[in-house]
Amino acid sequence: RSRSEEIDKDREAYLMGMDTTASLQAPELVREVALHGRKRLLDLGGGPGTYAVHFCLHNPELTAVVLDLPSTRPFAEKTIRRFGLERRIDFEPGDFLEQPELGRGYDVVWISHVLHGEGPEACRRILAKAHRVLVSGGLLLIHDFFLDAQGDSPFFPALFSLNMLLTTTQGRTYRESEVRSMLEAAGFARIERLPFRGASASGVLQAEAG
């Protein structure tokens, strides 16, 4: 098997793992996020698009765009087709770290398990870009692991942070207070932690664009 084929297989395994993990908690999660009246969602770094699918299934008036690297496209489109949502969910190839702008006119941005892979400066850039794509009053939803004020619990997010420090250049799990400060610096207000708690102690921070 060629090196290219090995990379493709590894990518497929990773993305399908993302799909499996998201599929287990997305049905519960989307019920705890109030998107009534929202029309257009950007799933930033959405991989196979699993969360976009479940948000649209739960919110019949919602449409979505999954933005991720071009290599992710076939996996996302396969997921979208499986649920018959081709008319409501599009895939947009792109690099949210490198692109200066990510579009306009969204009233929801969903960012799931993205920030922990990046350093603080990259996180600030991502949140600033998310603010620019949102209409006034639009919602940003960050699904990730968040540490407490001491930075050493809950257990799994703390353990996961160690893994990120060992396997990425700058990634780590952030204290909830750190993410709140980043959101405020990007121009967000009305920041709140939603009641949802994932199986591995993941959570959701919600913020509103001014």
JSON list of C-alpha atoms in Angstrom, two decimals:
[
{"chain": "A", "resi": 1, "resn": "ARG", "atom": "CA", "xyz": [0.00, 0.00, 0.00]},
{"chain": "A", "resi": 2, "resn": "SER", "atom": "CA", "xyz": [1.34, 3.42, -1.00]},
{"chain": "A", "resi": 3, "resn": "ARG", "atom": "CA", "xyz": [2.03, 6.25, 1.47]},
{"chain": "A", "resi": 4, "resn": "SER", "atom": "CA", "xyz": [-0.85, 8.21, -0.09]},
{"chain": "A", "resi": 5, "resn": "GLU", "atom": "CA", "xyz": [-3.24, 5.32, 0.45]},
{"chain": "A", "resi": 6, "resn": "GLU", "atom": "CA", "xyz": [-2.09, 5.02, 4.07]},
{"chain": "A", "resi": 7, "resn": "ILE", "atom": "CA", "xyz": [-2.76, 8.73, 4.65]},
{"chain": "A", "resi": 8, "resn": "ASP", "atom": "CA", "xyz": [-6.22, 8.42, 3.08]},
{"chain": "A", "resi": 9, "resn": "LYS", "atom": "CA", "xyz": [-7.02, 5.43, 5.30]},
{"chain": "A", "resi": 10, "resn": "ASP", "atom": "CA", "xyz": [-5.80, 7.24, 8.40]},
{"chain": "A", "resi": 11, "resn": "ARG", "atom": "CA", "xyz": [-7.87, 10.30, 7.50]},
{"chain": "A", "resi": 12, "resn": "GLU", "atom": "CA", "xyz": [-10.97, 8.19, 6.94]},
{"chain": "A", "resi": 13, "resn": "ALA", "atom": "CA", "xyz": [-10.49, 6.40, 10.26]},
{"chain": "A", "resi": 14, "resn": "TYR", "atom": "CA", "xyz": [-10.06, 9.71, 12.09]},
{"chain": "A", "resi": 15, "resn": "LEU", "atom": "CA", "xyz": [-13.11, 11.32, 10.51]},
{"chain": "A", "resi": 16, "resn": "MET", "atom": "CA", "xyz": [-15.31, 8.31, 10.99]},
{"chain": "A", "resi": 17, "resn": "GLY", "atom": "CA", "xyz": [-14.18, 8.23, 14.62]},
{"chain": "A", "resi": 18, "resn": "MET", "atom": "CA", "xyz": [-15.31, 11.86, 14.87]},
{"chain": "A", "resi": 19, "resn": "ASP", "atom": "CA", "xyz": [-18.64, 10.87, 13.34]},
{"chain": "A", "resi": 20, "resn": "THR", "atom": "CA", "xyz": [-19.16, 8.01, 15.80]},
{"chain": "A", "resi": 21, "resn": "THR", "atom": "CA", "xyz": [-18.31, 10.15, 18.83]},
{"chain": "A", "resi": 22, "resn": "ALA", "atom": "CA", "xyz": [-20.48, 13.04, 17.68]},
{"chain": "A", "resi": 23, "resn": "SER", "atom": "CA", "xyz": [-23.39, 10.74, 16.79]},
{"chain": "A", "resi": 24, "resn": "LEU", "atom": "CA", "xyz": [-23.51, 9.44, 20.36]},
{"chain": "A", "resi": 25, "resn": "GLN", "atom": "CA", "xyz": [-24.00, 12.84, 21.97]},
{"chain": "A", "resi": 26, "resn": "ALA", "atom": "CA", "xyz": [-25.35, 15.12, 19.22]},
{"chain": "A", "resi": 27, "resn": "PRO", "atom": "CA", "xyz": [-29.03, 14.08, 19.61]},
{"chain": "A", "resi": 28, "resn": "GLU", "atom": "CA", "xyz": [-28.97, 15.06, 23.28]},
{"chain": "A", "resi": 29, "resn": "LEU", "atom": "CA", "xyz": [-26.83, 18.15, 22.76]},
{"chain": "A", "resi": 30, "resn": "VAL", "atom": "CA", "xyz": [-28.97, 19.75, 20.05]},
{"chain": "A", "resi": 31, "resn": "ARG", "atom": "CA", "xyz": [-32.04, 19.53, 22.31]},
{"chain": "A", "resi": 32, "resn": "GLU", "atom": "CA", "xyz": [-30.26, 21.70, 24.86]},
{"chain": "A", "resi": 33, "resn": "VAL", "atom": "CA", "xyz": [-29.29, 24.46, 22.42]},
{"chain": "A", "resi": 34, "resn": "ALA", "atom": "CA", "xyz": [-32.08, 26.93, 21.63]},
{"chain": "A", "resi": 35, "resn": "LEU", "atom": "CA", "xyz": [-31.92, 27.83, 17.93]},
{"chain": "A", "resi": 36, "resn": "HIS", "atom": "CA", "xyz": [-35.57, 28.72, 17.35]},
{"chain": "A", "resi": 37, "resn": "GLY", "atom": "CA", "xyz": [-35.78, 31.34, 14.63]},
{"chain": "A", "resi": 38, "resn": "ARG", "atom": "CA", "xyz": [-32.18, 30.85, 13.52]},
{"chain": "A", "resi": 39, "resn": "LYS", "atom": "CA", "xyz": [-31.74, 30.26, 9.80]},
{"chain": "A", "resi": 40, "resn": "ARG", "atom": "CA", "xyz": [-28.09, 29.75, 8.84]},
{"chain": "A", "resi": 41, "resn": "LEU", "atom": "CA", "xyz": [-25.37, 27.85, 10.72]},
{"chain": "A", "resi": 42, "resn": "LEU", "atom": "CA", "xyz": [-21.65, 27.62, 10.02]},
{"chain": "A", "resi": 43, "resn": "ASP", "atom": "CA", "xyz": [-20.04, 24.41, 11.30]},
{"chain": "A", "resi": 44, "resn": "LEU", "atom": "CA", "xyz": [-16.43, 25.58, 11.55]},
{"chain": "A", "resi": 45, "resn": "GLY", "atom": "CA", "xyz": [-13.95, 22.74, 11.18]},
{"chain": "A", "resi": 46, "resn": "GLY", "atom": "CA", "xyz": [-16.94, 20.41, 11.12]},
{"chain": "A", "resi": 47, "resn": "GLY", "atom": "CA", "xyz": [-15.20, 17.32, 9.73]},
{"chain": "A", "resi": 48, "resn": "PRO", "atom": "CA", "xyz": [-17.84, 14.79, 8.67]},
{"chain": "A", "resi": 49, "resn": "GLY", "atom": "CA", "xyz": [-20.63, 17.28, 9.39]},
{"chain": "A", "resi": 50, "resn": "THR", "atom": "CA", "xyz": [-22.35, 15.21, 12.06]},
{"chain": "A", "resi": 51, "resn": "TYR", "atom": "CA", "xyz": [-23.31, 18.14, 14.28]},
{"chain": "A", "resi": 52, "resn": "ALA", "atom": "CA", "xyz": [-24.58, 20.18, 11.35]},
{"chain": "A", "resi": 53, "resn": "VAL", "atom": "CA", "xyz": [-26.78, 17.23, 10.41]},
{"chain": "A", "resi": 54, "resn": "HIS", "atom": "CA", "xyz": [-28.29, 16.88, 13.88]},
{"chain": "A", "resi": 55, "resn": "PHE", "atom": "CA", "xyz": [-28.81, 20.63, 14.31]},
{"chain": "A", "resi": 56, "resn": "CYS", "atom": "CA", "xyz": [-30.74, 20.64, 11.02]},
{"chain": "A", "resi": 57, "resn": "LEU", "atom": "CA", "xyz": [-32.74, 17.53, 11.93]},
{"chain": "A", "resi": 58, "resn": "HIS", "atom": "CA", "xyz": [-33.79, 19.17, 15.19]},
{"chain": "A", "resi": 59, "resn": "ASN", "atom": "CA", "xyz": [-34.43, 22.62, 13.64]},
{"chain": "A", "resi": 60, "resn": "PRO", "atom": "CA", "xyz": [-36.45, 22.22, 10.41]},
{"chain": "A", "resi": 61, "resn": "GLU", "atom": "CA", "xyz": [-35.95, 25.85, 9.31]},
{"chain": "A", "resi": 62, "resn": "LEU", "atom": "CA", "xyz": [-32.17, 25.74, 9.69]},
{"chain": "A", "resi": 63, "resn": "THR", "atom": "CA", "xyz": [-29.63, 25.41, 6.85]},
{"chain": "A", "resi": 64, "resn": "ALA", "atom": "CA", "xyz": [-25.92, 24.85, 7.36]},
{"chain": "A", "resi": 65, "resn": "VAL", "atom": "CA", "xyz": [-22.47, 25.05, 5.81]},
{"chain": "A", "resi": 66, "resn": "VAL", "atom": "CA", "xyz": [-19.68, 22.72, 6.91]},
{"chain": "A", "resi": 67, "resn": "LEU", "atom": "CA", "xyz": [-16.31, 24.41, 6.43]},
{"chain": "A", "resi": 68, "resn": "ASP", "atom": "CA", "xyz": [-13.25, 22.19, 6.54]},
{"chain": "A", "resi": 69, "resn": "LEU", "atom": "CA", "xyz": [-10.20, 21.17, 4.52]},
{"chain": "A", "resi": 70, "resn": "PRO", "atom": "CA", "xyz": [-10.89, 19.94, 0.96]},
{"chain": "A", "resi": 71, "resn": "SER", "atom": "CA", "xyz": [-9.76, 16.41, 1.88]},
{"chain": "A", "resi": 72, "resn": "THR", "atom": "CA", "xyz": [-12.72, 16.19, 4.27]},
{"chain": "A", "resi": 73, "resn": "ARG", "atom": "CA", "xyz": [-15.31, 16.81, 1.58]},
{"chain": "A", "resi": 74, "resn": "PRO", "atom": "CA", "xyz": [-16.14, 13.19, 0.56]},
{"chain": "A", "resi": 75, "resn": "PHE", "atom": "CA", "xyz": [-16.71, 12.15, 4.16]},
{"chain": "A", "resi": 76, "resn": "ALA", "atom": "CA", "xyz": [-18.91, 15.14, 4.96]},
{"chain": "A", "resi": 77, "resn": "GLU", "atom": "CA", "xyz": [-20.96, 14.70, 1.80]},
{"chain": "A", "resi": 78, "resn": "LYS", "atom": "CA", "xyz": [-21.41, 11.00, 2.58]},
{"chain": "A", "resi": 79, "resn": "THR", "atom": "CA", "xyz": [-22.78, 11.90, 6.03]},
{"chain": "A", "resi": 80, "resn": "ILE", "atom": "CA", "xyz": [-25.07, 14.59, 4.60]},
{"chain": "A", "resi": 81, "resn": "ARG", "atom": "CA", "xyz": [-26.43, 12.20, 1.94]},
{"chain": "A", "resi": 82, "resn": "ARG", "atom": "CA", "xyz": [-27.05, 9.49, 4.53]},
{"chain": "A", "resi": 83, "resn": "PHE", "atom": "CA", "xyz": [-29.57, 11.76, 6.23]},
{"chain": "A", "resi": 84, "resn": "GLY", "atom": "CA", "xyz": [-31.04, 13.16, 3.00]},
{"chain": "A", "resi": 85, "resn": "LEU", "atom": "CA", "xyz": [-30.00, 16.73, 3.80]},
{"chain": "A", "resi": 86, "resn": "GLU", "atom": "CA", "xyz": [-28.23, 17.65, 0.56]},
{"chain": "A", "resi": 87, "resn": "ARG", "atom": "CA", "xyz": [-30.60, 20.57, -0.01]},
{"chain": "A", "resi": 88, "resn": "ARG", "atom": "CA", "xyz": [-30.03, 22.06, 3.43]},
{"chain": "A", "resi": 89, "resn": "ILE", "atom": "CA", "xyz": [-26.33, 21.43, 4.16]},
{"chain": "A", "resi": 90, "resn": "ASP", "atom": "CA", "xyz": [-23.44, 22.45, 1.92]},
{"chain": "A", "resi": 91, "resn": "PHE", "atom": "CA", "xyz": [-19.75, 21.70, 2.24]},
{"chain": "A", "resi": 92, "resn": "GLU", "atom": "CA", "xyz": [-17.30, 24.55, 1.73]},
{"chain": "A", "resi": 93, "resn": "PRO", "atom": "CA", "xyz": [-13.61, 23.67, 1.36]},
{"chain": "A", "resi": 94, "resn": "GLY", "atom": "CA", "xyz": [-11.32, 25.99, 3.27]},
{"chain": "A", "resi": 95, "resn": "ASP", "atom": "CA", "xyz": [-8.76, 26.51, 6.00]},
{"chain": "A", "resi": 96, "resn": "PHE", "atom": "CA", "xyz": [-10.18, 28.55, 8.86]},
{"chain": "A", "resi": 97, "resn": "LEU", "atom": "CA", "xyz": [-6.68, 29.29, 10.16]},
{"chain": "A", "resi": 98, "resn": "GLU", "atom": "CA", "xyz": [-5.29, 30.63, 6.88]},
{"chain": "A", "resi": 99, "resn": "GLN", "atom": "CA", "xyz": [-8.30, 32.28, 5.25]},
{"chain": "A", "resi": 100, "resn": "PRO", "atom": "CA", "xyz": [-8.65, 35.95, 6.27]},
{"chain": "A", "resi": 101, "resn": "GLU", "atom": "CA", "xyz": [-12.45, 35.79, 6.00]},
{"chain": "A", "resi": 102, "resn": "LEU", "atom": "CA", "xyz": [-14.94, 32.92, 6.30]},
{"chain": "A", "resi": 103, "resn": "GLY", "atom": "CA", "xyz": [-18.07, 34.45, 4.81]},
{"chain": "A", "resi": 104, "resn": "ARG", "atom": "CA", "xyz": [-20.88, 36.61, 6.12]},
{"chain": "A", "resi": 105, "resn": "GLY", "atom": "CA", "xyz": [-24.52, 36.46, 7.14]},
{"chain": "A", "resi": 106, "resn": "TYR", "atom": "CA", "xyz": [-24.60, 33.52, 9.54]},
{"chain": "A", "resi": 107, "resn": "ASP", "atom": "CA", "xyz": [-26.71, 33.71, 12.66]},
{"chain": "A", "resi": 108, "resn": "VAL", "atom": "CA", "xyz": [-25.07, 30.68, 14.31]},
{"chain": "A", "resi": 109, "resn": "VAL", "atom": "CA", "xyz": [-21.45, 29.49, 14.37]},
{"chain": "A", "resi": 110, "resn": "TRP", "atom": "CA", "xyz": [-20.70, 26.08, 15.84]},
{"chain": "A", "resi": 111, "resn": "ILE", "atom": "CA", "xyz": [-17.10, 25.24, 16.82]},
{"chain": "A", "resi": 112, "resn": "SER", "atom": "CA", "xyz": [-16.69, 21.74, 18.21]},
{"chain": "A", "resi": 113, "resn": "HIS", "atom": "CA", "xyz": [-13.38, 20.41, 19.57]},
{"chain": "A", "resi": 114, "resn": "VAL", "atom": "CA", "xyz": [-11.31, 22.87, 17.54]},
{"chain": "A", "resi": 115, "resn": "LEU", "atom": "CA", "xyz": [-9.80, 25.26, 20.08]},
{"chain": "A", "resi": 116, "resn": "HIS", "atom": "CA", "xyz": [-7.96, 22.59, 22.07]},
{"chain": "A", "resi": 117, "resn": "GLY", "atom": "CA", "xyz": [-5.84, 21.82, 18.99]},
{"chain": "A", "resi": 118, "resn": "GLU", "atom": "CA", "xyz": [-4.51, 25.38, 18.75]},
{"chain": "A", "resi": 119, "resn": "GLY", "atom": "CA", "xyz": [-2.43, 27.82, 20.77]},
{"chain": "A", "resi": 120, "resn": "PRO", "atom": "CA", "xyz": [-3.91, 30.93, 22.37]},
{"chain": "A", "resi": 121, "resn": "GLU", "atom": "CA", "xyz": [-3.10, 33.28, 19.49]},
{"chain": "A", "resi": 122, "resn": "ALA", "atom": "CA", "xyz": [-4.69, 30.98, 16.90]},
{"chain": "A", "resi": 123, "resn": "CYS", "atom": "CA", "xyz": [-7.76, 30.63, 19.13]},
{"chain": "A", "resi": 124, "resn": "ARG", "atom": "CA", "xyz": [-8.09, 34.40, 19.32]},
{"chain": "A", "resi": 125, "resn": "ARG", "atom": "CA", "xyz": [-7.90, 34.65, 15.52]},
{"chain": "A", "resi": 126, "resn": "ILE", "atom": "CA", "xyz": [-10.54, 31.94, 15.09]},
{"chain": "A", "resi": 127, "resn": "LEU", "atom": "CA", "xyz": [-12.94, 33.68, 17.48]},
{"chain": "A", "resi": 128, "resn": "ALA", "atom": "CA", "xyz": [-12.39, 37.06, 15.81]},
{"chain": "A", "resi": 129, "resn": "LYS", "atom": "CA", "xyz": [-13.21, 35.51, 12.42]},
{"chain": "A", "resi": 130, "resn": "ALA", "atom": "CA", "xyz": [-16.29, 33.83, 13.90]},
{"chain": "A", "resi": 131, "resn": "HIS", "atom": "CA", "xyz": [-17.47, 37.21, 15.17]},
{"chain": "A", "resi": 132, "resn": "ARG", "atom": "CA", "xyz": [-17.10, 38.74, 11.70]},
{"chain": "A", "resi": 133, "resn": "VAL", "atom": "CA", "xyz": [-19.22, 36.09, 9.99]},
{"chain": "A", "resi": 134, "resn": "LEU", "atom": "CA", "xyz": [-22.12, 36.55, 12.41]},
{"chain": "A", "resi": 135, "resn": "VAL", "atom": "CA", "xyz": [-24.97, 38.99, 12.05]},
{"chain": "A", "resi": 136, "resn": "SER", "atom": "CA", "xyz": [-25.70, 41.25, 15.02]},
{"chain": "A", "resi": 137, "resn": "GLY", "atom": "CA", "xyz": [-27.22, 39.10, 17.74]},
{"chain": "A", "resi": 138, "resn": "GLY", "atom": "CA", "xyz": [-25.84, 35.92, 16.18]},
{"chain": "A", "resi": 139, "resn": "LEU", "atom": "CA", "xyz": [-24.82, 33.02, 18.41]},
{"chain": "A", "resi": 140, "resn": "LEU", "atom": "CA", "xyz": [-21.41, 31.45, 18.79]},
{"chain": "A", "resi": 141, "resn": "LEU", "atom": "CA", "xyz": [-21.42, 27.98, 20.33]},
{"chain": "A", "resi": 142, "resn": "ILE", "atom": "CA", "xyz": [-18.14, 26.43, 21.46]},
{"chain": "A", "resi": 143, "resn": "HIS", "atom": "CA", "xyz": [-18.20, 22.75, 22.30]},
{"chain": "A", "resi": 144, "resn": "ASP", "atom": "CA", "xyz": [-14.97, 21.64, 23.95]},
{"chain": "A", "resi": 145, "resn": "PHE", "atom": "CA", "xyz": [-13.30, 20.51, 27.14]},
{"chain": "A", "resi": 146, "resn": "PHE", "atom": "CA", "xyz": [-12.99, 23.30, 29.70]},
{"chain": "A", "resi": 147, "resn": "LEU", "atom": "CA", "xyz": [-10.84, 23.28, 32.81]},
{"chain": "A", "resi": 148, "resn": "ASP", "atom": "CA", "xyz": [-11.85, 24.82, 36.12]},
{"chain": "A", "resi": 149, "resn": "ALA", "atom": "CA", "xyz": [-10.19, 27.87, 37.66]},
{"chain": "A", "resi": 150, "resn": "GLN", "atom": "CA", "xyz": [-7.29, 25.83, 39.06]},
{"chain": "A", "resi": 151, "resn": "GLY", "atom": "CA", "xyz": [-6.63, 24.18, 35.68]},
{"chain": "A", "resi": 152, "resn": "ASP", "atom": "CA", "xyz": [-6.42, 20.62, 37.02]},
{"chain": "A", "resi": 153, "resn": "SER", "atom": "CA", "xyz": [-9.99, 19.31, 36.72]},
{"chain": "A", "resi": 154, "resn": "PRO", "atom": "CA", "xyz": [-12.33, 17.81, 35.57]},
{"chain": "A", "resi": 155, "resn": "PHE", "atom": "CA", "xyz": [-10.19, 14.71, 35.25]},
{"chain": "A", "resi": 156, "resn": "PHE", "atom": "CA", "xyz": [-10.64, 13.84, 31.57]},
{"chain": "A", "resi": 157, "resn": "PRO", "atom": "CA", "xyz": [-10.22, 17.40, 30.21]},
{"chain": "A", "resi": 158, "resn": "ALA", "atom": "CA", "xyz": [-7.05, 17.73, 32.33]},
{"chain": "A", "resi": 159, "resn": "LEU", "atom": "CA", "xyz": [-5.71, 14.41, 31.03]},
{"chain": "A", "resi": 160, "resn": "PHE", "atom": "CA", "xyz": [-6.66, 15.38, 27.49]},
{"chain": "A", "resi": 161, "resn": "SER", "atom": "CA", "xyz": [-4.74, 18.63, 27.88]},
{"chain": "A", "resi": 162, "resn": "LEU", "atom": "CA", "xyz": [-1.59, 16.65, 28.64]},
{"chain": "A", "resi": 163, "resn": "ASN", "atom": "CA", "xyz": [-2.15, 14.64, 25.48]},
{"chain": "A", "resi": 164, "resn": "MET", "atom": "CA", "xyz": [-2.50, 17.83, 23.43]},
{"chain": "A", "resi": 165, "resn": "LEU", "atom": "CA", "xyz": [0.68, 19.25, 24.93]},
{"chain": "A", "resi": 166, "resn": "LEU", "atom": "CA", "xyz": [2.55, 16.09, 23.94]},
{"chain": "A", "resi": 167, "resn": "THR", "atom": "CA", "xyz": [1.11, 15.59, 20.45]},
{"chain": "A", "resi": 168, "resn": "THR", "atom": "CA", "xyz": [0.55, 19.11, 19.06]},
{"chain": "A", "resi": 169, "resn": "THR", "atom": "CA", "xyz": [2.69, 22.20, 18.70]},
{"chain": "A", "resi": 170, "resn": "GLN", "atom": "CA", "xyz": [0.64, 24.47, 20.95]},
{"chain": "A", "resi": 171, "resn": "GLY", "atom": "CA", "xyz": [-2.68, 22.76, 21.63]},
{"chain": "A", "resi": 172, "resn": "ARG", "atom": "CA", "xyz": [-4.09, 22.30, 25.12]},
{"chain": "A", "resi": 173, "resn": "THR", "atom": "CA", "xyz": [-7.31, 22.37, 27.07]},
{"chain": "A", "resi": 174, "resn": "TYR", "atom": "CA", "xyz": [-8.19, 25.89, 28.25]},
{"chain": "A", "resi": 175, "resn": "ARG", "atom": "CA", "xyz": [-9.71, 27.10, 31.47]},
{"chain": "A", "resi": 176, "resn": "GLU", "atom": "CA", "xyz": [-13.28, 28.23, 30.95]},
{"chain": "A", "resi": 177, "resn": "SER", "atom": "CA", "xyz": [-12.21, 31.66, 32.21]},
{"chain": "A", "resi": 178, "resn": "GLU", "atom": "CA", "xyz": [-9.54, 31.86, 29.48]},
{"chain": "A", "resi": 179, "resn": "VAL", "atom": "CA", "xyz": [-12.06, 31.15, 26.74]},
{"chain": "A", "resi": 180, "resn": "ARG", "atom": "CA", "xyz": [-14.46, 33.70, 28.21]},
{"chain": "A", "resi": 181, "resn": "SER", "atom": "CA", "xyz": [-11.71, 36.32, 28.12]},
{"chain": "A", "resi": 182, "resn": "MET", "atom": "CA", "xyz": [-10.95, 35.46, 24.48]},
{"chain": "A", "resi": 183, "resn": "LEU", "atom": "CA", "xyz": [-14.63, 35.80, 23.63]},
{"chain": "A", "resi": 184, "resn": "GLU", "atom": "CA", "xyz": [-14.89, 39.19, 25.28]},
{"chain": "A", "resi": 185, "resn": "ALA", "atom": "CA", "xyz": [-11.77, 40.38, 23.45]},
{"chain": "A", "resi": 186, "resn": "ALA", "atom": "CA", "xyz": [-13.33, 39.27, 20.14]},
{"chain": "A", "resi": 187, "resn": "GLY", "atom": "CA", "xyz": [-16.44, 41.39, 20.83]},
{"chain": "A", "resi": 188, "resn": "PHE", "atom": "CA", "xyz": [-18.84, 38.79, 22.21]},
{"chain": "A", "resi": 189, "resn": "ALA", "atom": "CA", "xyz": [-21.23, 39.41, 25.08]},
{"chain": "A", "resi": 190, "resn": "ARG", "atom": "CA", "xyz": [-23.82, 37.47, 27.13]},
{"chain": "A", "resi": 191, "resn": "ILE", "atom": "CA", "xyz": [-21.41, 34.57, 27.57]},
{"chain": "A", "resi": 192, "resn": "GLU", "atom": "CA", "xyz": [-22.89, 31.59, 29.40]},
{"chain": "A", "resi": 193, "resn": "ARG", "atom": "CA", "xyz": [-22.15, 27.94, 30.03]},
{"chain": "A", "resi": 194, "resn": "LEU", "atom": "CA", "xyz": [-25.04, 25.75, 28.90]},
{"chain": "A", "resi": 195, "resn": "PRO", "atom": "CA", "xyz": [-26.23, 22.87, 31.12]},
{"chain": "A", "resi": 196, "resn": "PHE", "atom": "CA", "xyz": [-25.05, 20.18, 28.67]},
{"chain": "A", "resi": 197, "resn": "ARG", "atom": "CA", "xyz": [-22.32, 17.87, 29.96]},
{"chain": "A", "resi": 198, "resn": "GLY", "atom": "CA", "xyz": [-20.86, 15.31, 27.58]},
{"chain": "A", "resi": 199, "resn": "ALA", "atom": "CA", "xyz": [-19.76, 11.79, 28.46]},
{"chain": "A", "resi": 200, "resn": "SER", "atom": "CA", "xyz": [-16.13, 12.96, 28.74]},
{"chain": "A", "resi": 201, "resn": "ALA", "atom": "CA", "xyz": [-17.07, 16.14, 30.60]},
{"chain": "A", "resi": 202, "resn": "SER", "atom": "CA", "xyz": [-17.22, 18.29, 27.48]},
{"chain": "A", "resi": 203, "resn": "GLY", "atom": "CA", "xyz": [-19.35, 21.43, 27.68]},
{"chain": "A", "resi": 204, "resn": "VAL", "atom": "CA", "xyz": [-20.79, 24.23, 25.59]},
{"chain": "A", "resi": 205, "resn": "LEU", "atom": "CA", "xyz": [-20.12, 27.94, 25.94]},
{"chain": "A", "resi": 206, "resn": "GLN", "atom": "CA", "xyz": [-22.63, 30.25, 24.23]},
{"chain": "A", "resi": 207, "resn": "ALA", "atom": "CA", "xyz": [-21.93, 33.88, 23.34]},
{"chain": "A", "resi": 208, "resn": "GLU", "atom": "CA", "xyz": [-23.73, 36.59, 21.39]},
{"chain": "A", "resi": 209, "resn": "ALA", "atom": "CA", "xyz": [-22.22, 38.82, 18.71]},
{"chain": "A", "resi": 210, "resn": "GLY", "atom": "CA", "xyz": [-22.74, 42.54, 19.16]}
]
